Short mmCIF file of C-alpha atoms in Angstrom, two decimals:
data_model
loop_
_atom_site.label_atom_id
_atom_site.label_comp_id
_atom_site.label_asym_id
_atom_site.label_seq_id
_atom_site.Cartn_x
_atom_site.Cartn_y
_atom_site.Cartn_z
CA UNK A 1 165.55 124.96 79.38
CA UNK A 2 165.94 125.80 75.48
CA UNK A 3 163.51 126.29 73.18
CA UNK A 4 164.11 123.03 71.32
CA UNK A 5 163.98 120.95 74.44
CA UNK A 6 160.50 122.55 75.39
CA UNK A 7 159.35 120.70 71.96
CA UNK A 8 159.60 117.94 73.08
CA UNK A 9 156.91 118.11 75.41
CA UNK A 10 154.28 116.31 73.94
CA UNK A 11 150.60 118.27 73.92
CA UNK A 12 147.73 116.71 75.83
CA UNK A 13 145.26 115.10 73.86
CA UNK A 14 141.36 113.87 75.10
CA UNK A 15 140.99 110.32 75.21
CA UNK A 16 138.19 107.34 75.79
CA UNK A 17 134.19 108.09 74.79
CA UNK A 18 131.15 109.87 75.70
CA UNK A 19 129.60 109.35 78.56
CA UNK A 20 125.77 109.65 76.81
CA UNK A 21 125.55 105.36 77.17
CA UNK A 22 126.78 104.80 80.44
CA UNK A 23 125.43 102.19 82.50
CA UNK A 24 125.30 100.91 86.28
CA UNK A 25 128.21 98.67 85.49
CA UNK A 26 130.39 101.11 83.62
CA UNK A 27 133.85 101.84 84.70
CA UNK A 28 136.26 104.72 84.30
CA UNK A 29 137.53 103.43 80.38
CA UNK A 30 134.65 105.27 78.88
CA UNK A 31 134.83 108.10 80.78
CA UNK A 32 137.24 111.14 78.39
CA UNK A 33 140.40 111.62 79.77
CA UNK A 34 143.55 114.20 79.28
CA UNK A 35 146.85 112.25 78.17
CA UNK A 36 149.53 114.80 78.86
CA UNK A 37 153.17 113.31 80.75
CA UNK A 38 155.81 115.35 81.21
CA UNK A 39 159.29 114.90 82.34
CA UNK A 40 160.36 116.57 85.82
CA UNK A 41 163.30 118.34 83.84
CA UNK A 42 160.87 120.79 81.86
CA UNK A 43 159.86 123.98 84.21
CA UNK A 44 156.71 125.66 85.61
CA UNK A 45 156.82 127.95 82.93
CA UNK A 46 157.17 125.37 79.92
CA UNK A 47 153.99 123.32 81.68
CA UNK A 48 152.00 126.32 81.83
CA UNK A 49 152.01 127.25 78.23
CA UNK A 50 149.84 124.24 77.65
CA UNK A 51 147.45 125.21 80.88
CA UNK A 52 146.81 128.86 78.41
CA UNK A 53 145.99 126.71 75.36
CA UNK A 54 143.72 123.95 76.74
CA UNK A 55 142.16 125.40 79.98
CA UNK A 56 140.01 122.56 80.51
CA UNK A 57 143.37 120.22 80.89
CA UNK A 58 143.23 119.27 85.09
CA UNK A 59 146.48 118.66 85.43
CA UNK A 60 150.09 117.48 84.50
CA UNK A 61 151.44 113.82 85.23
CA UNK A 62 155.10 113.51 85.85
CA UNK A 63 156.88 111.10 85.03
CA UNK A 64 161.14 110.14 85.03
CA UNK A 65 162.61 108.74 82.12
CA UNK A 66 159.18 107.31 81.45
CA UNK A 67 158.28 106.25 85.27
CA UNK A 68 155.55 107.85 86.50
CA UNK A 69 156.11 109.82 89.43
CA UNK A 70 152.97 111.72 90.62
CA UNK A 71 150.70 114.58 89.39
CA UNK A 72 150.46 118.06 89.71
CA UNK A 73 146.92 119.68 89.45
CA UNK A 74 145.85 123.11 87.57
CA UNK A 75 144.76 124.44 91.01
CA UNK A 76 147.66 123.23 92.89
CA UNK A 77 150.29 124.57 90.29
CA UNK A 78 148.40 128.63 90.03
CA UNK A 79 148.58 128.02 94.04
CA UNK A 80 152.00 128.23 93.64
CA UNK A 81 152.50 130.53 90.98
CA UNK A 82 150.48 133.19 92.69
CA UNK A 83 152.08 133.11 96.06
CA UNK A 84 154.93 136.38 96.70
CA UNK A 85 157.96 135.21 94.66
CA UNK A 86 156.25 132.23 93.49
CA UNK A 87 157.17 133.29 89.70
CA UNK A 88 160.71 133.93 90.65
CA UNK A 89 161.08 130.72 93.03
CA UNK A 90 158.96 128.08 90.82
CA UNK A 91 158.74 129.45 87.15
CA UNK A 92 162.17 128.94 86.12
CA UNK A 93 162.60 125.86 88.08
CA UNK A 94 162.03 121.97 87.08
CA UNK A 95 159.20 120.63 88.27
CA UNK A 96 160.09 118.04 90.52
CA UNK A 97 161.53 121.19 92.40
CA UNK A 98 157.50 122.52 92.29
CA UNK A 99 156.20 118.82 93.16
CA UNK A 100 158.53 118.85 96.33
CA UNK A 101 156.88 121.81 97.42
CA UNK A 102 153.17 120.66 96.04
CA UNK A 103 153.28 117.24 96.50
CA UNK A 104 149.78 115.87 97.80
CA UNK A 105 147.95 112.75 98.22
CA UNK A 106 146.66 111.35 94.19
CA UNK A 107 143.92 108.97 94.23
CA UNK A 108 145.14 106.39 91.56
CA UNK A 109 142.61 103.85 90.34
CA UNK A 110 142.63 101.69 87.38
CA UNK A 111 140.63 102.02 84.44
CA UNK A 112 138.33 98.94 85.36
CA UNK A 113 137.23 100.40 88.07
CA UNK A 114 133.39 100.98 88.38
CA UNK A 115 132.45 104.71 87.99
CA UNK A 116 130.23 104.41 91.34
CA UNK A 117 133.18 103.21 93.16
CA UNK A 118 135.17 105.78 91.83
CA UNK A 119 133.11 108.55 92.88
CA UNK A 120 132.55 107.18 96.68
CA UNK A 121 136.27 106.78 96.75
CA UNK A 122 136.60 110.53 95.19
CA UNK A 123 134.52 112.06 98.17
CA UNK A 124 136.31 110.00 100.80
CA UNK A 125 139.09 112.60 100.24
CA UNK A 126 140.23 115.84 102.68
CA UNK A 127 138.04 118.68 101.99
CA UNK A 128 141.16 120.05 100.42
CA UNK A 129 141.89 117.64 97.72
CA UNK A 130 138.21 117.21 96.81
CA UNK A 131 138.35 119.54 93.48
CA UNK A 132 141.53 116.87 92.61
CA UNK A 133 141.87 115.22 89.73
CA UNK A 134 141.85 111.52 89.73
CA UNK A 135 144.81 109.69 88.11
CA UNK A 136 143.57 106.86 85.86
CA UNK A 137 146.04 104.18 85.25
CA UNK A 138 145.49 102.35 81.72
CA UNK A 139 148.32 100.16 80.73
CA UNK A 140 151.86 99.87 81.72
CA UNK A 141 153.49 103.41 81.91
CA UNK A 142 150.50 104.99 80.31
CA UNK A 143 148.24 107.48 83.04
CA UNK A 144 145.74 109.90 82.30
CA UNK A 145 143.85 112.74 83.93
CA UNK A 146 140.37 112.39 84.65
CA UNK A 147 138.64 115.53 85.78
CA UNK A 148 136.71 115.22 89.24
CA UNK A 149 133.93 116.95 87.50
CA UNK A 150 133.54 115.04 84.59
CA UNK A 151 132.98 111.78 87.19
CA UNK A 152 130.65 113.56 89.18
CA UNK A 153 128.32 114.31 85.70
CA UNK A 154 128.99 110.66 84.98
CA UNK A 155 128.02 109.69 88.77
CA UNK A 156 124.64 111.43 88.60
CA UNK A 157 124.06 110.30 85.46
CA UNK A 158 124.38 106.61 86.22
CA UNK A 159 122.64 107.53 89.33
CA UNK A 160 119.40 108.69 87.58
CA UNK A 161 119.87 105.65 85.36
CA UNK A 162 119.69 104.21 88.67
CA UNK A 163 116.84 105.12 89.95
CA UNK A 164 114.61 105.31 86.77
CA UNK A 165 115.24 101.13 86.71
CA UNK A 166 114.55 101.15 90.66
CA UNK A 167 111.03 102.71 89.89
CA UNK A 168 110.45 100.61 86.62
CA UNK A 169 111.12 97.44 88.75
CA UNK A 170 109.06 98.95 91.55
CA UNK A 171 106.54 99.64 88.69
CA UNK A 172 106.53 95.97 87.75
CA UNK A 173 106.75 94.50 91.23
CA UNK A 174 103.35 96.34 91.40
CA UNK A 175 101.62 95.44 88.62
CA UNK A 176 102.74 91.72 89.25
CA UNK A 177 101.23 92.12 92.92
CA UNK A 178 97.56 93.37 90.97
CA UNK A 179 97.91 90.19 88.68
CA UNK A 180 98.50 87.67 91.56
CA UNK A 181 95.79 89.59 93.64
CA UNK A 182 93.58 89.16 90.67
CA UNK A 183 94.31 85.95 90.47
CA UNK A 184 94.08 84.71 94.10
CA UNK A 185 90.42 86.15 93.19
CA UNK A 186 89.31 84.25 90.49
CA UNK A 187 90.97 81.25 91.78
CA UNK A 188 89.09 81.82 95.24
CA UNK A 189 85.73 82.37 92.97
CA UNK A 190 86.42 79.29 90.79
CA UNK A 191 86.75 77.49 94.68
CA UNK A 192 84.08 78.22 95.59
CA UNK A 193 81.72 77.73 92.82
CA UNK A 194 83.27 74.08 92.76
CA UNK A 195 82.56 73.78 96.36
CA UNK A 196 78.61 74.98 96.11
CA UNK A 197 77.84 71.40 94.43
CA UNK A 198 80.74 69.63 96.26
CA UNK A 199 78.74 70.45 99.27
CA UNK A 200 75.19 69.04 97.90
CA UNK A 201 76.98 65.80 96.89
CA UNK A 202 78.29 65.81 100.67
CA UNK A 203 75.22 66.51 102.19
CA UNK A 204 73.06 64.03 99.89
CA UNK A 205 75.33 61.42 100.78
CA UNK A 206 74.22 60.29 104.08
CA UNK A 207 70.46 60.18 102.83
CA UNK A 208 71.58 58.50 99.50
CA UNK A 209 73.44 55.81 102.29
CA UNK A 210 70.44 55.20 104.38
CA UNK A 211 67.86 55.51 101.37
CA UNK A 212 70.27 52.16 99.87
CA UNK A 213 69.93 50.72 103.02
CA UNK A 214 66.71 51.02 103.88
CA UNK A 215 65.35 49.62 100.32
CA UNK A 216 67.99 46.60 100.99
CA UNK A 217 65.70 45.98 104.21
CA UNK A 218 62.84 46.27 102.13
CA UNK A 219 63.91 43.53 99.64
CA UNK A 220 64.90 40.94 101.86
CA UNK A 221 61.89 41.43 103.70
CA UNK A 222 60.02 41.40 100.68
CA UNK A 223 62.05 37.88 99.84
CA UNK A 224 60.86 36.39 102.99
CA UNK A 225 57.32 36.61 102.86
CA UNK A 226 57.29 35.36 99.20
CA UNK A 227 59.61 32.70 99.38
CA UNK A 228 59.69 31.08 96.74
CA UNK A 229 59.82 33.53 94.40
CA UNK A 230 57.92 33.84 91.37
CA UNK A 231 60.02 33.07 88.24
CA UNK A 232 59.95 36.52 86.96
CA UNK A 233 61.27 37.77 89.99
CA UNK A 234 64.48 35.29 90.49
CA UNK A 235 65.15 36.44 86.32
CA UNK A 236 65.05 40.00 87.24
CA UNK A 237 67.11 39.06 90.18
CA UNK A 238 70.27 37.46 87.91
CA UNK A 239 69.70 40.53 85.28
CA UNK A 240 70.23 43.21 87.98
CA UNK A 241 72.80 40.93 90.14
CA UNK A 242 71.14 41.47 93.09
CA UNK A 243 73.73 39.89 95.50
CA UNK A 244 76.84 41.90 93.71
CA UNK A 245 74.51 45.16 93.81
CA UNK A 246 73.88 45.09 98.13
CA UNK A 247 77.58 44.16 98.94
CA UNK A 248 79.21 46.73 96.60
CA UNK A 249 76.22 50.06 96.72
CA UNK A 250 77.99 50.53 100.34
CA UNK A 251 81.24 50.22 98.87
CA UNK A 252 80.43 52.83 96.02
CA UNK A 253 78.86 55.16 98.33
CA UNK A 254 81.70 55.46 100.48
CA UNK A 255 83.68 55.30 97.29
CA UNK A 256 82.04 58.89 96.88
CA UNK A 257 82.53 60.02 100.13
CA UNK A 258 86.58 59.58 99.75
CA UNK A 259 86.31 61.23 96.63
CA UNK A 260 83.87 64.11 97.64
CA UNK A 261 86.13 64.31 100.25
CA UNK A 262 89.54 64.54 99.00
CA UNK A 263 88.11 67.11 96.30
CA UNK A 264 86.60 68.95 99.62
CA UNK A 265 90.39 69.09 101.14
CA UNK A 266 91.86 69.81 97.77
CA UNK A 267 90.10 73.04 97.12
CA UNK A 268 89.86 73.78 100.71
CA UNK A 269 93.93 74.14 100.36
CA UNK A 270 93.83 76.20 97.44
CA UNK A 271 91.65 78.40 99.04
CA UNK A 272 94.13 78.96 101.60
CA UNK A 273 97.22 78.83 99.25
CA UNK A 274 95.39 82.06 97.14
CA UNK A 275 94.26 83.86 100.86
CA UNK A 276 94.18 87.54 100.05
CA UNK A 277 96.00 88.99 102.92
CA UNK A 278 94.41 92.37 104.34
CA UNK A 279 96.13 95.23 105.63
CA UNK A 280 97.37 93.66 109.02
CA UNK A 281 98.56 90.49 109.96
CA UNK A 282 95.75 87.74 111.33
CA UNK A 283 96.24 84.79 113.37
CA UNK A 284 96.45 81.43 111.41
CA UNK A 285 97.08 78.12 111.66
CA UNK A 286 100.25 77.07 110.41
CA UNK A 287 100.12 73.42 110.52
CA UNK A 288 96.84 73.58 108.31
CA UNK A 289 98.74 75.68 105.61
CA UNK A 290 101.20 73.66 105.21
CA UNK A 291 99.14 70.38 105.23
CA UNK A 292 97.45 72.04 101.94
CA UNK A 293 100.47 73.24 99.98
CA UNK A 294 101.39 69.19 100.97
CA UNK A 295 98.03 68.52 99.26
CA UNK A 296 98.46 70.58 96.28
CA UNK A 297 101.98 69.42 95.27
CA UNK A 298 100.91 65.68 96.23
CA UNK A 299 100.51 64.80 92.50
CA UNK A 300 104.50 65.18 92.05
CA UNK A 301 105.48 63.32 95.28
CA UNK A 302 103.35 60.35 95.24
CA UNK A 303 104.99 57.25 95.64
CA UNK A 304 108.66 58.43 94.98
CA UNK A 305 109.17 61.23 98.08
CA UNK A 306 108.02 60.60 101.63
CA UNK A 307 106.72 63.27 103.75
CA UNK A 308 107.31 63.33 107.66
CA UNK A 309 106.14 65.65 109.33
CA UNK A 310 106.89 66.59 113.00
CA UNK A 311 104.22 68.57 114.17
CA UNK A 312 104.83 70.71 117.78
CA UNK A 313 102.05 72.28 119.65
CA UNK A 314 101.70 75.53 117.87
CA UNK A 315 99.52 78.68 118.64
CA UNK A 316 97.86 80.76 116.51
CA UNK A 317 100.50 82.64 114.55
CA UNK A 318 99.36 86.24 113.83
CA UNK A 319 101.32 86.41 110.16
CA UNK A 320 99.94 87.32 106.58
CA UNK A 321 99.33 83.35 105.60
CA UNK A 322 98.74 84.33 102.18
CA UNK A 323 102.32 85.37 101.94
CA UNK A 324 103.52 82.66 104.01
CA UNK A 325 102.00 79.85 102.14
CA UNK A 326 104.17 81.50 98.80
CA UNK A 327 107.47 80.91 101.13
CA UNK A 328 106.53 77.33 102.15
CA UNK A 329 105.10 76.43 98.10
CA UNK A 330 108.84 77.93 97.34
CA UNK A 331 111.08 75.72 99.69
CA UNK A 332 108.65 72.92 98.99
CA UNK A 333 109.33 73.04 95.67
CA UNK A 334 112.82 73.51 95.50
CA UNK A 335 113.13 70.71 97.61
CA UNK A 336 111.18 68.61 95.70
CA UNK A 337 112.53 69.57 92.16
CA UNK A 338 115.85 68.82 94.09
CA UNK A 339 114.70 65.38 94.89
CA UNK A 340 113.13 64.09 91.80
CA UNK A 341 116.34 65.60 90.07
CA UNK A 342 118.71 63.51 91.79
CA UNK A 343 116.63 60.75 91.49
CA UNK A 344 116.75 60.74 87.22
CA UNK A 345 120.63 61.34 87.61
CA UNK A 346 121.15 58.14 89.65
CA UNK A 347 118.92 56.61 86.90
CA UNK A 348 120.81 57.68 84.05
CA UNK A 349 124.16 57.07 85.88
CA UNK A 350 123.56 53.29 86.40
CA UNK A 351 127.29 53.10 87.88
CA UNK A 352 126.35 55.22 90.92
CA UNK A 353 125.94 53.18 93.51
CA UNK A 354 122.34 52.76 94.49
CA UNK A 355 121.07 53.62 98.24
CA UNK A 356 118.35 51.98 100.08
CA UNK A 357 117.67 55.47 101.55
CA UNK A 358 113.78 57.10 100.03
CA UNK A 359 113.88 60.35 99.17
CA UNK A 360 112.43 62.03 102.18
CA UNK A 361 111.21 65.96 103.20
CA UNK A 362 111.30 66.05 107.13
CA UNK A 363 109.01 68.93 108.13
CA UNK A 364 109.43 70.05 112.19
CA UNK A 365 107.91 72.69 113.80
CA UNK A 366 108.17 74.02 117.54
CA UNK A 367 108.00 76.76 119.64
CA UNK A 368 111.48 77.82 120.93
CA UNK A 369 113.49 80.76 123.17
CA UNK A 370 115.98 82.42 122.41
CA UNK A 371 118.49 84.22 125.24
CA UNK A 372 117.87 88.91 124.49
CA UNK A 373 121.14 89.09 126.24
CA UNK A 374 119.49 92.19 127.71
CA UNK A 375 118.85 92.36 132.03
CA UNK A 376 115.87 92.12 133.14
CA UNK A 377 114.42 91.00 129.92
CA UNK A 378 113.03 87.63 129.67
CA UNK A 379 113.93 85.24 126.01
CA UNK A 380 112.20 86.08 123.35
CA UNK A 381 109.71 82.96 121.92
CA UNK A 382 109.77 82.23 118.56
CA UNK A 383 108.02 79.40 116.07
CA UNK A 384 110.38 77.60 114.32
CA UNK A 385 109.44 75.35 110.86
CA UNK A 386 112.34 73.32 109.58
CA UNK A 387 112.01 72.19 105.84
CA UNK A 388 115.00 69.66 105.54
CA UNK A 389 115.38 66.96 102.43
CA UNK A 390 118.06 64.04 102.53
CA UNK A 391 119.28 65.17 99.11
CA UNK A 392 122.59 66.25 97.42
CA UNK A 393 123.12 69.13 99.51
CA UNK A 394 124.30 72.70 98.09
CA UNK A 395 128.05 73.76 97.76
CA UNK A 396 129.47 76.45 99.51
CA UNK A 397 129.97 78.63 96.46
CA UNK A 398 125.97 78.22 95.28
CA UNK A 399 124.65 78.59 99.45
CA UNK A 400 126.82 81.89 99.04
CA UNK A 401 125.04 82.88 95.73
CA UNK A 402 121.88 82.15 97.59
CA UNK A 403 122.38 84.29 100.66
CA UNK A 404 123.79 87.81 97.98
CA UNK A 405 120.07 87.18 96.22
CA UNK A 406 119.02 87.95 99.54
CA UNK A 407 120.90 91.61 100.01
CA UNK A 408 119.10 94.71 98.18
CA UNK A 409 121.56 95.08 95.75
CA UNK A 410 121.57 91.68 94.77
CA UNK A 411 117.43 91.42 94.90
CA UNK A 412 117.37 94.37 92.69
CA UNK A 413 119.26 92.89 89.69
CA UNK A 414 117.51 89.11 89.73
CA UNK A 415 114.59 88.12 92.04
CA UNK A 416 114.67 84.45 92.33
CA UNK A 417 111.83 82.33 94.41
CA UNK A 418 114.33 82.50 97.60
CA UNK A 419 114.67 86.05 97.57
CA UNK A 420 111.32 86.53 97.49
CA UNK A 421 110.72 83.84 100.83
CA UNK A 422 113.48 85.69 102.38
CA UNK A 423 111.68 89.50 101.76
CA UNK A 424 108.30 88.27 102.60
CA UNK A 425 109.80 86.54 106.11
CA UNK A 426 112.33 89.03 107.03
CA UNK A 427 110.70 92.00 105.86
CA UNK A 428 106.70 91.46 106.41
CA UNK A 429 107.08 89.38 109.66
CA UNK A 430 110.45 90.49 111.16
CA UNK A 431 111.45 86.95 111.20
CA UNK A 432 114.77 84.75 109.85
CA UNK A 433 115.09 82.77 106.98
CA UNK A 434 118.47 80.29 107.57
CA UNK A 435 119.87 77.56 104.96
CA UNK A 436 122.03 75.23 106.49
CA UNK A 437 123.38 72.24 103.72
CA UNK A 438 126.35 70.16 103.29
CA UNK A 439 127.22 67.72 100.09
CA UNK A 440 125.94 64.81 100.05
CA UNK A 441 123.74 65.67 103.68
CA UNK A 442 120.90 67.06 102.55
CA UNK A 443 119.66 71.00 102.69
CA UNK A 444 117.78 73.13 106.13
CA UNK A 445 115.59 75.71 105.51
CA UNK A 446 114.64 77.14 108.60
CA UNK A 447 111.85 79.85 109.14
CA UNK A 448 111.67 81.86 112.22
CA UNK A 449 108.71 83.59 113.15
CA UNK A 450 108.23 85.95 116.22
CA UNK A 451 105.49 85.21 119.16
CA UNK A 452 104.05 88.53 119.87
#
C-alpha cells in the first residue's frame, strides 16, 4: 500500500456518553464506544499504527466497499503478529488475508439492547473469546467497538444501582409492615374499648326485657282490681299512650338487641380482619373470616350485589389468618369494584342491552385431592376457596399482565393488591393462587391451601 492510500484510513474516534447516570433500563447507546472501519485492502501494518497511538482502541471493524464484514480484536491481531514469521506473513498483507487466519465468533448486538442483557450474553462466550470486544451495531452500515471492560464497569454499576433500590424497597416494605402492625393495634384497642360497653348493653338487655315485662303484669293487674279507674289515672293513661307503649317496648327492645348485635358481629370481624399474626402459623376458621370481611364491605354491596356462598365442611386451617383475611379483602374488592363498575357503564350506555342477570359473587369452598404422581404416596389434600363474579371478565392481554406482577422481577418494579395475595399465599403458606376469566363470563380466583 502507498503512503497516500494509508490516509485514507479514517482515525477512530470515542463515541456515545458517560456511564455516571446509568440506570436498570439502560442499554448499550450510552455506553462510549470506538468508531474506527477499515477497508480489508489496507495491511496489518497500516492498522497497527493506530493500535500505537490510541492503545485503549479494542479493535478494528472491517468492512468492503462500506459492508461490514467482521472485526478483528487488539489481542487477536498482536496474537498474530507475535507468532515466528508472523511480521513477514501478516504485516505486509491485507487484512482480510489476517481475518482468514483470525477469524472468530463476534457477538453483534444492537444498540437498544439492555446493558444487563448484554453482559449475560458477553459471559455466555468460550473462555477464549471472553476478553472480546462486543460489536455494537447503530444504524445502517455504521458499527462500533465497545470494550468488554467498559460493560462489565457499566454491569456492576447498574448492578449496585440494583441492589441499593432492592434494599430501599426492602426498607419500605418494612416500615409499611410496622405501620400496618401498628395499626392492626390500635384498631384491635379501639375494638375492644367499643366492645367493653357493647357488652353491658348486651348483658342489661335481658333484665331490661323482663323488668318491661314484669311492670306490664303489674299494670294490668293493677287495672283489674281498680276497675274503673279513677279519672286521673285513664288521663295519665292517654298522655303516656299506654296501649302503643306495651305493644311496641318489646319491639324496641329487640330493636336493640339487632342493633347491639350487628355492632357485636361488626367489630367482632374487624377484630379478625386486623389479627396480628405471631411467629407461626395457627389454626383458624376460614369460613368465619370470610363471613367478616363479607360484613365489613357489606355497606358497598347492599342491595345491588348478591352474595352466595357455598360453604364445604372445612377443618381448622393452620395459616396466618391475619394475612389471609388481606388476600380475601383484596379479591373481594376487586371483584366488587369490578361489579359496581360495570354496573354505572350499562347505566351510562343506555343502548346496551339490559340483562335480567344480578350482579352476583359466588364464594365455594371444599376440601379436595390432588394425584403426587409419586408410588407409594397417597394425594395430597388441599382446601380450596373459589371467589368467582358473573362480571365482564378480563382479556387475555390484562390476565397476562396480572400473572408478570406475580414474578420477582415484575413484583419488584410495581406491587399491586394481587401481587401481594399471590406472595402472602404462595410464599407464607406454600399454596396456589389461579385466575381463570373469559369476556363477558365472569373472573375465578382460586386459593389453594395445603392440609398438613
Amino acid at each position: 500500500m502507498s503512503q497516500e492510500s494509508s490516509l485514507q484510513i479514517l482515525p477512530p474516534f470515542l463515541s456515545g456518553s458517560s456511564n455516571s447516570d446509568l440506570g436498570l433500563e439502560s442499554t448499550l447507546r450510552e455506553l462510549p464506544a470506538y468508531n474506527f472501519c477499515v477497508e480489508t485492502n489496507f495491511t496489518g501494518a497500516e492498522v497497527a499504527v493506530y493500535f500505537d497511538k490510541f492503545p485503549l482502541l479494542p479493535g478494528v471493524i472491517l468492512v468492503e466497499k462500506g459492508k461490514y464484514m467482521g472485526m478483528v480484536s487488539r489481542r487477536r491481531l498482536l496474537e498474530f503478529l507475535i507468532r515466528p514469521y508472523g511480521q513477514e506473513l501478516f504485516f505486509q498483507q491485507p487484512l482480510s488475508v489476517l481475518y482468514s487466519y483470525a477469524r472468530t465468533e463476534v457477538l453483534l448486538l444492537t444498540e437498544n439492547t439492555p446493558i444487563l442483557a448484554a453482559i449475560q450474553l458477553a459471559l455466555r462466550r468460550s473462555a477464549e473469546l471472553l476478553g472480546e470486544p462486543v460489536v455494537v451495531h447503530t444504524a445502517p452500515d455504521i458499527y462500533r467497538l465497545l470494550d468488554v471492560q467498559e460493560l462489565n464497569v457499566a454491569s456492576w454499576q447498574i448492578r449496585g444501582i440494583e441492589t441499593q433500590v432492592r434494599y430501599e424497597r426492602s426498607q419500605a416494605l418494612m416500615v409499611k409492615n410496622d405501620k400496618m402492625a401498628n395499626l392492626g393495634r390500635l384498631v384491635d384497642g379501639v375494638a375492644h374499648e367499643i366492645l367493653d360497653p357493647l357488652n353491658f348493653i348486651w348483658g342489661n338487655l335481658a333484665h331490661v326485657d323482663n323488668y318491661s315485662q314484669d311492670l306490664m303484669k303489674l299494670v294490668a293487674a293493677y287495672e283489674q282490681e281498680n276497675f274503673p279507674l279513677s279519672e286521673e289515672t285513664n288521663q295519665i293513661k292517654q298522655e303516656i299512650e299506654l296501649d302503643f307503649l306495651q305493644q311496641d317496648l318489646s319491639r324496641a327492645i329487640a330493636s336493640i338487641r339487632a342493633g347491639a348485635e350487628r355492632l357485636k358481629k361488626l367489630v367482632t370481624g374487624l377484630q379478625n380482619f386486623c389479627h396480628i399474626d405471631e411467629v407461626y402459623p395457627k389454626p383458624a376458621d376460614i369460613h368465619a373470616n370470610i363471613d367478616s370481611i363479607i360484613l365489613l364491605i357489606n355497606s358497598r354491596i347492599t342491595g345491588e350485589i348478591e352474595i352466595v356462598k357455598n360453604y364445604g365442611h372445612l377443618p381448622p386451617v393452620s395459616c396466618f389468618i391475619g394475612q389471609l383475611n388481606q388476600v380475601f379483602m383484596n379479591i373481594l374488592s376487586q371483584a366488587v369494584d369490578t361489579l359496581l363498575n360495570e354496573a354505572v357503564r350499562q347505566q351510562m350506555h343506555l343502548e346496551t342491552v339490559a340483562t335480567d342477570q344480578k350482579p352476583r359473587i359466588e364464594i365455594t369452598t371444599q376440601v379436595i385431592s390432588r394425584k403426587v404422581n409419586i408410588p407409594n404416596v397417597p394425594d395430597s389434600r388441599w382446601i380450596s376457596i373459589c371467589i368467582a363474579d358473573n362480571g365482564p371478565g378480563i382479556s387475555q392481554e390484562l390476565q397476562k399482565q396480572i400473572i408478570d406482577s406475580f414474578s420477582i422481577e415484575k413484583r419488584a418494579d410495581k406491587e399491586t393488591n394481587l401481587s401481594v395475595s399471590y406472595r402472602i399465599i404462595k410464599a407464607r403458606h406454600g399454596g396456589e393462587l389461579n385466575l381463570y376469566s373469559e369476556l363477558g363470563k365472569g373472573t375465578e380466583f382460586q386459593i389453594l391451601l395445603p392440609l398438613v
